[in-house]
Amino acid sequence: LTTIIKDNKGNPKGMLATIRDITERKEAINELERSNKELQSFAYITSHDLQEPLRSIASYAQLLQRRYEGKLDSDADDFIDFMVAGATRMKDQIQGLLDYSRVGTHGEEFNKFNAGDALNIALSNLKSSIDEYDADVNPDPLPDIVADESQITRVFQNLISNALKFRREGIQPKIHVSAQNKDDEYIFSVQDNGIGIEEQYNDRIFEVFKRLHAIGEYEGAGIGLAIVKRIIERHGGRLWVESEFGVGSTFYFSIPAKDVK
Ligand code: ADP
């Protein structure tokens, strides 16, 4: 940036070009920020406004199902069932999109709290599934962090509910939550002994609506991990997974530790 190219009279002609470059880059970044904001509000508005017409499709489909099941022919019963299932799935997806776009717009201030408290709230929200599957959830003591507590609670809740959902048949689900201080960040881990993930999907599972199983095999809109990723990125951290297919997965996320002392 400091290089000044001079012409043969000693005038700095290269400097002008550099200034123009910086201005263009700044404009490009502004443009990117503007279009990101626009995209976010677009996602928010569409998902919010789509809820109303969808609600009416879903409720009339359910009304048809209740009043006319068995009174038309069996094809009609099937069609109505597909309609109800489709509308229900779409409702979950739209709600998921809305939650996803709210990560940026409805985030709270960062405060100092103990990550173990956030984990405990998540565990109490998941108590009925933990009891139902007789899961052994084993957390290490966790550090104090500076973050959005309700979003970090959500992170634990999404990761642990996945660990419960993608458990292996016939063995007790075991979930270990831990944290390590490395350089200027904390690295949290949520480890399970579930079905695992094939390596080629290790990045794609964090995309919106990406699921690795057929509809009906496991419940879910495929947006839980995308929300986790967005929350962690809002905190300046990273999210990744290490997994062995058929053995289990460990999800890691980092949170900068610089403000905690
Ligand atoms: P959902 O759980 O609603 O399908 P997610 O975004 O939470 O969506 O997860 C995306 C996909 O990643 C899941 O459908 C599943 O295939 C895979 N996955 C997530 N967590 C785990 C886990 N703990 N063990 C195995 N697979 C997982």
Short mmCIF file of C-alpha atoms and ligand atoms in Angstrom, two decimals:
data_model
loop_
_atom_site.label_atom_id
_atom_site.label_comp_id
_atom_site.label_asym_id
_atom_site.label_seq_id
_atom_site.Cartn_x
_atom_site.Cartn_y
_atom_site.Cartn_z
CA LEU A 1 0.00 0.00 0.00
CA THR A 2 2.87 2.36 0.66
CA THR A 3 4.57 1.81 -2.66
CA ILE A 4 4.43 4.95 -4.70
CA ILE A 5 5.13 4.54 -8.37
CA LYS A 6 6.51 7.73 -9.81
CA ASP A 7 6.63 8.83 -13.40
CA ASN A 8 9.81 10.19 -14.98
CA LYS A 9 9.14 13.63 -13.50
CA GLY A 10 8.93 12.21 -10.00
CA ASN A 11 5.15 12.53 -9.68
CA PRO A 12 3.43 9.72 -7.74
CA LYS A 13 1.18 8.18 -10.38
CA GLY A 14 1.00 4.68 -8.82
CA MET A 15 -0.49 5.99 -5.59
CA LEU A 16 -3.68 7.00 -7.29
CA ALA A 17 -4.18 3.49 -8.58
CA THR A 18 -3.77 2.07 -5.05
CA ILE A 19 -6.29 4.48 -3.59
CA ARG A 20 -8.74 3.54 -6.29
CA ASP A 21 -8.19 -0.15 -5.48
CA ILE A 22 -8.93 0.42 -1.79
CA THR A 23 -12.05 2.40 -2.59
CA GLU A 24 -13.24 -0.34 -4.92
CA ARG A 25 -12.60 -3.02 -2.32
CA LYS A 26 -14.43 -1.03 0.34
CA GLU A 27 -17.33 -0.57 -2.03
CA ALA A 28 -17.35 -4.30 -2.80
CA ILE A 29 -17.39 -5.15 0.93
CA ASN A 30 -20.20 -2.64 1.58
CA GLU A 31 -22.12 -4.14 -1.29
CA LEU A 32 -21.58 -7.65 0.10
CA GLU A 33 -22.72 -6.58 3.58
CA ARG A 34 -25.74 -4.87 2.10
CA SER A 35 -26.75 -7.90 0.03
CA ASN A 36 -26.16 -10.22 3.01
CA LYS A 37 -28.47 -8.06 5.13
CA GLU A 38 -31.02 -8.01 2.34
CA LEU A 39 -30.84 -11.78 2.01
CA GLN A 40 -31.29 -12.18 5.76
CA SER A 41 -34.34 -9.98 5.89
CA PHE A 42 -35.66 -11.72 2.76
CA ALA A 43 -35.29 -15.12 4.47
CA TYR A 44 -36.95 -13.73 7.57
CA ILE A 45 -39.87 -12.06 5.78
CA THR A 46 -40.60 -14.96 3.44
CA SER A 47 -40.44 -17.60 6.15
CA HIS A 48 -42.54 -15.45 8.45
CA ASP A 49 -45.16 -14.57 5.84
CA LEU A 50 -45.35 -18.09 4.43
CA GLN A 51 -46.45 -19.41 7.80
CA GLU A 52 -49.96 -17.98 7.52
CA PRO A 53 -51.07 -19.51 4.15
CA LEU A 54 -49.34 -22.75 5.09
CA ARG A 55 -51.24 -22.87 8.37
CA SER A 56 -54.50 -22.71 6.44
CA ILE A 57 -53.41 -25.45 3.98
CA ALA A 58 -52.37 -27.66 6.89
CA SER A 59 -55.53 -27.16 8.88
CA TYR A 60 -57.88 -27.74 5.92
CA ALA A 61 -55.93 -30.86 4.93
CA GLN A 62 -56.34 -32.11 8.50
CA LEU A 63 -60.02 -31.26 8.41
CA LEU A 64 -60.42 -33.28 5.18
CA GLN A 65 -58.57 -36.14 6.85
CA ARG A 66 -60.79 -36.11 9.93
CA ARG A 67 -64.11 -35.75 8.13
CA TYR A 68 -63.60 -37.80 4.99
CA GLU A 69 -61.11 -40.56 5.85
CA GLY A 70 -62.68 -43.87 4.72
CA LYS A 71 -65.58 -42.11 3.00
CA LEU A 72 -63.90 -41.55 -0.36
CA ASP A 73 -61.81 -44.25 -2.05
CA SER A 74 -58.44 -45.51 -0.76
CA ASP A 75 -56.48 -43.39 -3.27
CA ALA A 76 -58.15 -40.28 -1.85
CA ASP A 77 -57.18 -41.33 1.68
CA ASP A 78 -53.55 -41.73 0.55
CA PHE A 79 -53.54 -38.36 -1.21
CA ILE A 80 -54.88 -36.62 1.87
CA ASP A 81 -52.27 -38.35 4.04
CA PHE A 82 -49.47 -37.16 1.72
CA MET A 83 -50.89 -33.66 1.84
CA VAL A 84 -50.99 -33.59 5.63
CA ALA A 85 -47.46 -35.05 5.88
CA GLY A 86 -46.11 -32.56 3.31
CA ALA A 87 -47.72 -29.60 5.02
CA THR A 88 -46.40 -30.71 8.41
CA ARG A 89 -42.88 -31.11 7.03
CA MET A 90 -43.03 -27.72 5.38
CA LYS A 91 -44.22 -26.15 8.61
CA ASP A 92 -41.18 -27.56 10.41
CA GLN A 93 -38.87 -26.36 7.66
CA ILE A 94 -40.29 -22.85 7.64
CA GLN A 95 -40.06 -22.69 11.42
CA GLY A 96 -36.45 -23.87 11.08
CA LEU A 97 -35.65 -21.17 8.51
CA LEU A 98 -37.20 -18.58 10.77
CA ASP A 99 -35.09 -19.78 13.71
CA TYR A 100 -32.04 -19.78 11.45
CA SER A 101 -32.55 -16.20 10.31
CA ARG A 102 -33.25 -15.09 13.88
CA VAL A 103 -29.76 -16.13 15.01
CA GLY A 104 -28.42 -12.91 13.52
CA THR A 105 -31.38 -10.61 14.12
CA HIS A 106 -32.62 -11.76 17.55
CA GLY A 107 -29.29 -12.45 19.23
CA GLU A 108 -28.80 -11.17 22.78
CA GLU A 109 -25.82 -9.38 24.29
CA PHE A 110 -22.77 -11.35 25.33
CA ASN A 111 -22.40 -11.86 29.07
CA LYS A 112 -20.10 -13.85 31.28
CA PHE A 113 -21.61 -17.12 32.53
CA ASN A 114 -20.60 -20.66 33.27
CA ALA A 115 -21.00 -22.92 30.23
CA GLY A 116 -22.05 -25.72 32.61
CA ASP A 117 -25.17 -23.71 33.50
CA ALA A 118 -26.13 -23.46 29.83
CA LEU A 119 -25.54 -27.20 29.47
CA ASN A 120 -27.76 -27.91 32.50
CA ILE A 121 -30.64 -25.90 31.03
CA ALA A 122 -30.24 -27.84 27.76
CA LEU A 123 -30.23 -31.14 29.66
CA SER A 124 -33.34 -30.25 31.61
CA ASN A 125 -35.11 -29.33 28.35
CA LEU A 126 -34.14 -32.76 27.01
CA LYS A 127 -34.93 -34.66 30.22
CA SER A 128 -37.81 -36.70 28.83
CA SER A 129 -35.73 -38.09 25.90
CA ILE A 130 -32.71 -38.68 28.15
CA ASP A 131 -34.94 -40.72 30.48
CA GLU A 132 -36.75 -42.47 27.63
CA TYR A 133 -33.51 -43.77 26.05
CA ASP A 134 -31.80 -44.27 29.43
CA ALA A 135 -28.90 -42.15 28.15
CA ASP A 136 -25.76 -41.73 30.22
CA VAL A 137 -24.85 -38.03 29.93
CA ASN A 138 -21.53 -37.31 31.51
CA PRO A 139 -20.30 -33.68 31.54
CA ASP A 140 -16.89 -32.49 32.72
CA PRO A 141 -16.74 -29.18 34.62
CA LEU A 142 -17.03 -26.44 32.01
CA PRO A 143 -15.39 -22.98 31.99
CA ASP A 144 -16.84 -19.48 32.24
CA ILE A 145 -17.26 -17.87 28.84
CA VAL A 146 -18.45 -14.56 27.45
CA ALA A 147 -21.27 -15.31 25.01
CA ASP A 148 -25.01 -15.24 24.36
CA GLU A 149 -26.20 -17.69 27.01
CA SER A 150 -29.48 -18.62 25.38
CA GLN A 151 -27.72 -19.31 22.07
CA ILE A 152 -25.04 -21.46 23.73
CA THR A 153 -27.84 -23.35 25.50
CA ARG A 154 -29.35 -23.93 22.07
CA VAL A 155 -26.01 -25.21 20.75
CA PHE A 156 -25.78 -27.81 23.54
CA GLN A 157 -29.42 -28.71 23.12
CA ASN A 158 -29.18 -29.27 19.35
CA LEU A 159 -25.97 -31.29 19.61
CA ILE A 160 -27.23 -33.46 22.48
CA SER A 161 -30.63 -34.03 20.93
CA ASN A 162 -28.84 -35.24 17.77
CA ALA A 163 -26.66 -37.53 19.88
CA LEU A 164 -29.87 -39.01 21.33
CA LYS A 165 -31.65 -39.19 17.98
CA PHE A 166 -28.81 -40.83 16.05
CA ARG A 167 -28.12 -43.44 18.76
CA ARG A 168 -27.32 -47.04 17.86
CA GLU A 169 -30.05 -49.63 18.38
CA GLY A 170 -29.49 -51.93 21.32
CA ILE A 171 -26.76 -50.03 23.15
CA GLN A 172 -27.06 -47.42 25.89
CA PRO A 173 -26.45 -43.92 24.48
CA LYS A 174 -23.37 -42.40 26.13
CA ILE A 175 -22.73 -38.68 25.75
CA HIS A 176 -19.63 -36.96 27.05
CA VAL A 177 -19.37 -33.15 27.17
CA SER A 178 -16.01 -31.57 27.75
CA ALA A 179 -13.95 -28.39 27.21
CA GLN A 180 -10.27 -27.60 26.81
CA ASN A 181 -8.48 -24.28 26.92
CA LYS A 182 -6.21 -23.94 23.90
CA ASP A 183 -4.31 -20.71 23.23
CA ASP A 184 -6.92 -17.97 23.23
CA GLU A 185 -10.02 -20.11 22.88
CA TYR A 186 -12.04 -22.84 24.52
CA ILE A 187 -12.75 -25.96 22.53
CA PHE A 188 -15.94 -27.70 23.60
CA SER A 189 -16.77 -31.24 22.56
CA VAL A 190 -19.94 -33.33 22.57
CA GLN A 191 -19.12 -36.97 22.02
CA ASP A 192 -21.60 -39.78 21.36
CA ASN A 193 -21.48 -43.51 20.69
CA GLY A 194 -24.16 -43.31 17.99
CA ILE A 195 -24.44 -44.34 14.34
CA GLY A 196 -21.59 -42.07 13.19
CA ILE A 197 -21.26 -40.14 9.93
CA GLU A 198 -19.55 -41.21 6.72
CA GLU A 199 -16.52 -39.03 6.16
CA GLN A 200 -17.66 -37.58 2.84
CA TYR A 201 -20.56 -35.87 4.63
CA ASN A 202 -18.51 -34.23 7.39
CA ASP A 203 -18.96 -30.73 5.92
CA ARG A 204 -22.32 -31.06 4.19
CA ILE A 205 -24.28 -31.89 7.38
CA PHE A 206 -23.85 -28.24 8.44
CA GLU A 207 -25.80 -26.98 5.41
CA VAL A 208 -29.44 -25.88 5.65
CA PHE A 209 -31.88 -28.79 5.07
CA LYS A 210 -29.05 -31.31 4.61
CA ARG A 211 -29.99 -34.69 6.07
CA LEU A 212 -28.39 -38.07 5.46
CA HIS A 213 -31.47 -40.21 5.87
CA ALA A 214 -34.78 -40.81 4.14
CA ILE A 215 -37.80 -38.84 5.33
CA GLY A 216 -39.51 -40.85 8.05
CA GLU A 217 -36.36 -42.73 9.08
CA TYR A 218 -35.39 -40.02 11.57
CA GLU A 219 -37.43 -36.95 12.48
CA GLY A 220 -36.06 -33.48 11.82
CA ALA A 221 -35.97 -30.62 9.35
CA GLY A 222 -32.22 -30.76 8.73
CA ILE A 223 -31.59 -27.31 10.12
CA GLY A 224 -30.31 -27.97 13.66
CA LEU A 225 -26.63 -28.04 12.75
CA ALA A 226 -26.94 -25.08 10.38
CA ILE A 227 -28.30 -23.07 13.33
CA VAL A 228 -25.47 -24.29 15.57
CA LYS A 229 -22.94 -23.25 12.94
CA ARG A 230 -24.46 -19.82 12.58
CA ILE A 231 -24.49 -19.28 16.35
CA ILE A 232 -20.85 -20.33 16.68
CA GLU A 233 -19.84 -18.07 13.79
CA ARG A 234 -21.68 -15.16 15.41
CA HIS A 235 -19.38 -15.77 18.41
CA GLY A 236 -16.25 -15.81 16.25
CA GLY A 237 -15.75 -19.55 16.74
CA ARG A 238 -15.58 -22.66 14.54
CA LEU A 239 -17.63 -25.88 14.40
CA TRP A 240 -16.54 -29.27 13.07
CA VAL A 241 -17.07 -32.98 13.51
CA GLU A 242 -14.87 -36.04 13.82
CA SER A 243 -16.70 -39.29 13.39
CA GLU A 244 -16.32 -42.97 12.77
CA PHE A 245 -19.19 -44.50 10.86
CA GLY A 246 -20.94 -47.10 13.03
CA VAL A 247 -18.98 -46.13 16.15
CA GLY A 248 -19.83 -42.55 17.12
CA SER A 249 -19.27 -38.86 16.51
CA THR A 250 -17.66 -35.96 18.33
CA PHE A 251 -18.83 -32.44 17.53
CA TYR A 252 -16.38 -29.67 18.44
CA PHE A 253 -16.95 -25.94 18.69
CA SER A 254 -14.62 -23.17 19.75
CA ILE A 255 -15.43 -19.97 21.62
CA PRO A 256 -12.84 -17.19 21.88
CA ALA A 257 -11.57 -16.94 25.48
CA LYS A 258 -9.99 -13.51 25.22
CA ASP A 259 -12.61 -11.64 27.23
CA VAL A 260 -12.68 -14.03 30.19
CA LYS A 261 -10.25 -13.31 32.97
P1 ADP B 1 -31.77 -33.04 11.65
O1 ADP B 1 -31.25 -33.65 12.92
O2 ADP B 1 -32.99 -32.22 11.83
O3 ADP B 1 -31.88 -34.02 10.53
P2 ADP B 1 -29.30 -31.53 11.69
O4 ADP B 1 -28.93 -30.31 10.93
O5 ADP B 1 -29.30 -31.44 13.17
O6 ADP B 1 -30.70 -31.96 11.14
O7 ADP B 1 -28.32 -32.70 11.26
C1 ADP B 1 -28.08 -32.93 9.88
C2 ADP B 1 -27.73 -34.39 9.63
O8 ADP B 1 -26.45 -34.70 10.22
C3 ADP B 1 -28.68 -35.36 10.30
O9 ADP B 1 -29.83 -35.59 9.50
C4 ADP B 1 -27.82 -36.61 10.44
O10 ADP B 1 -27.79 -37.31 9.21
C5 ADP B 1 -26.43 -36.04 10.69
N1 ADP B 1 -26.10 -36.00 12.15
C6 ADP B 1 -26.21 -34.93 12.99
N2 ADP B 1 -25.81 -35.24 14.25
C7 ADP B 1 -25.44 -36.54 14.21
C8 ADP B 1 -24.92 -37.45 15.21
N3 ADP B 1 -24.70 -37.08 16.48
N4 ADP B 1 -24.63 -38.72 14.80
C9 ADP B 1 -24.85 -39.10 13.52
N5 ADP B 1 -25.32 -38.29 12.54
C10 ADP B 1 -25.62 -37.03 12.87
#
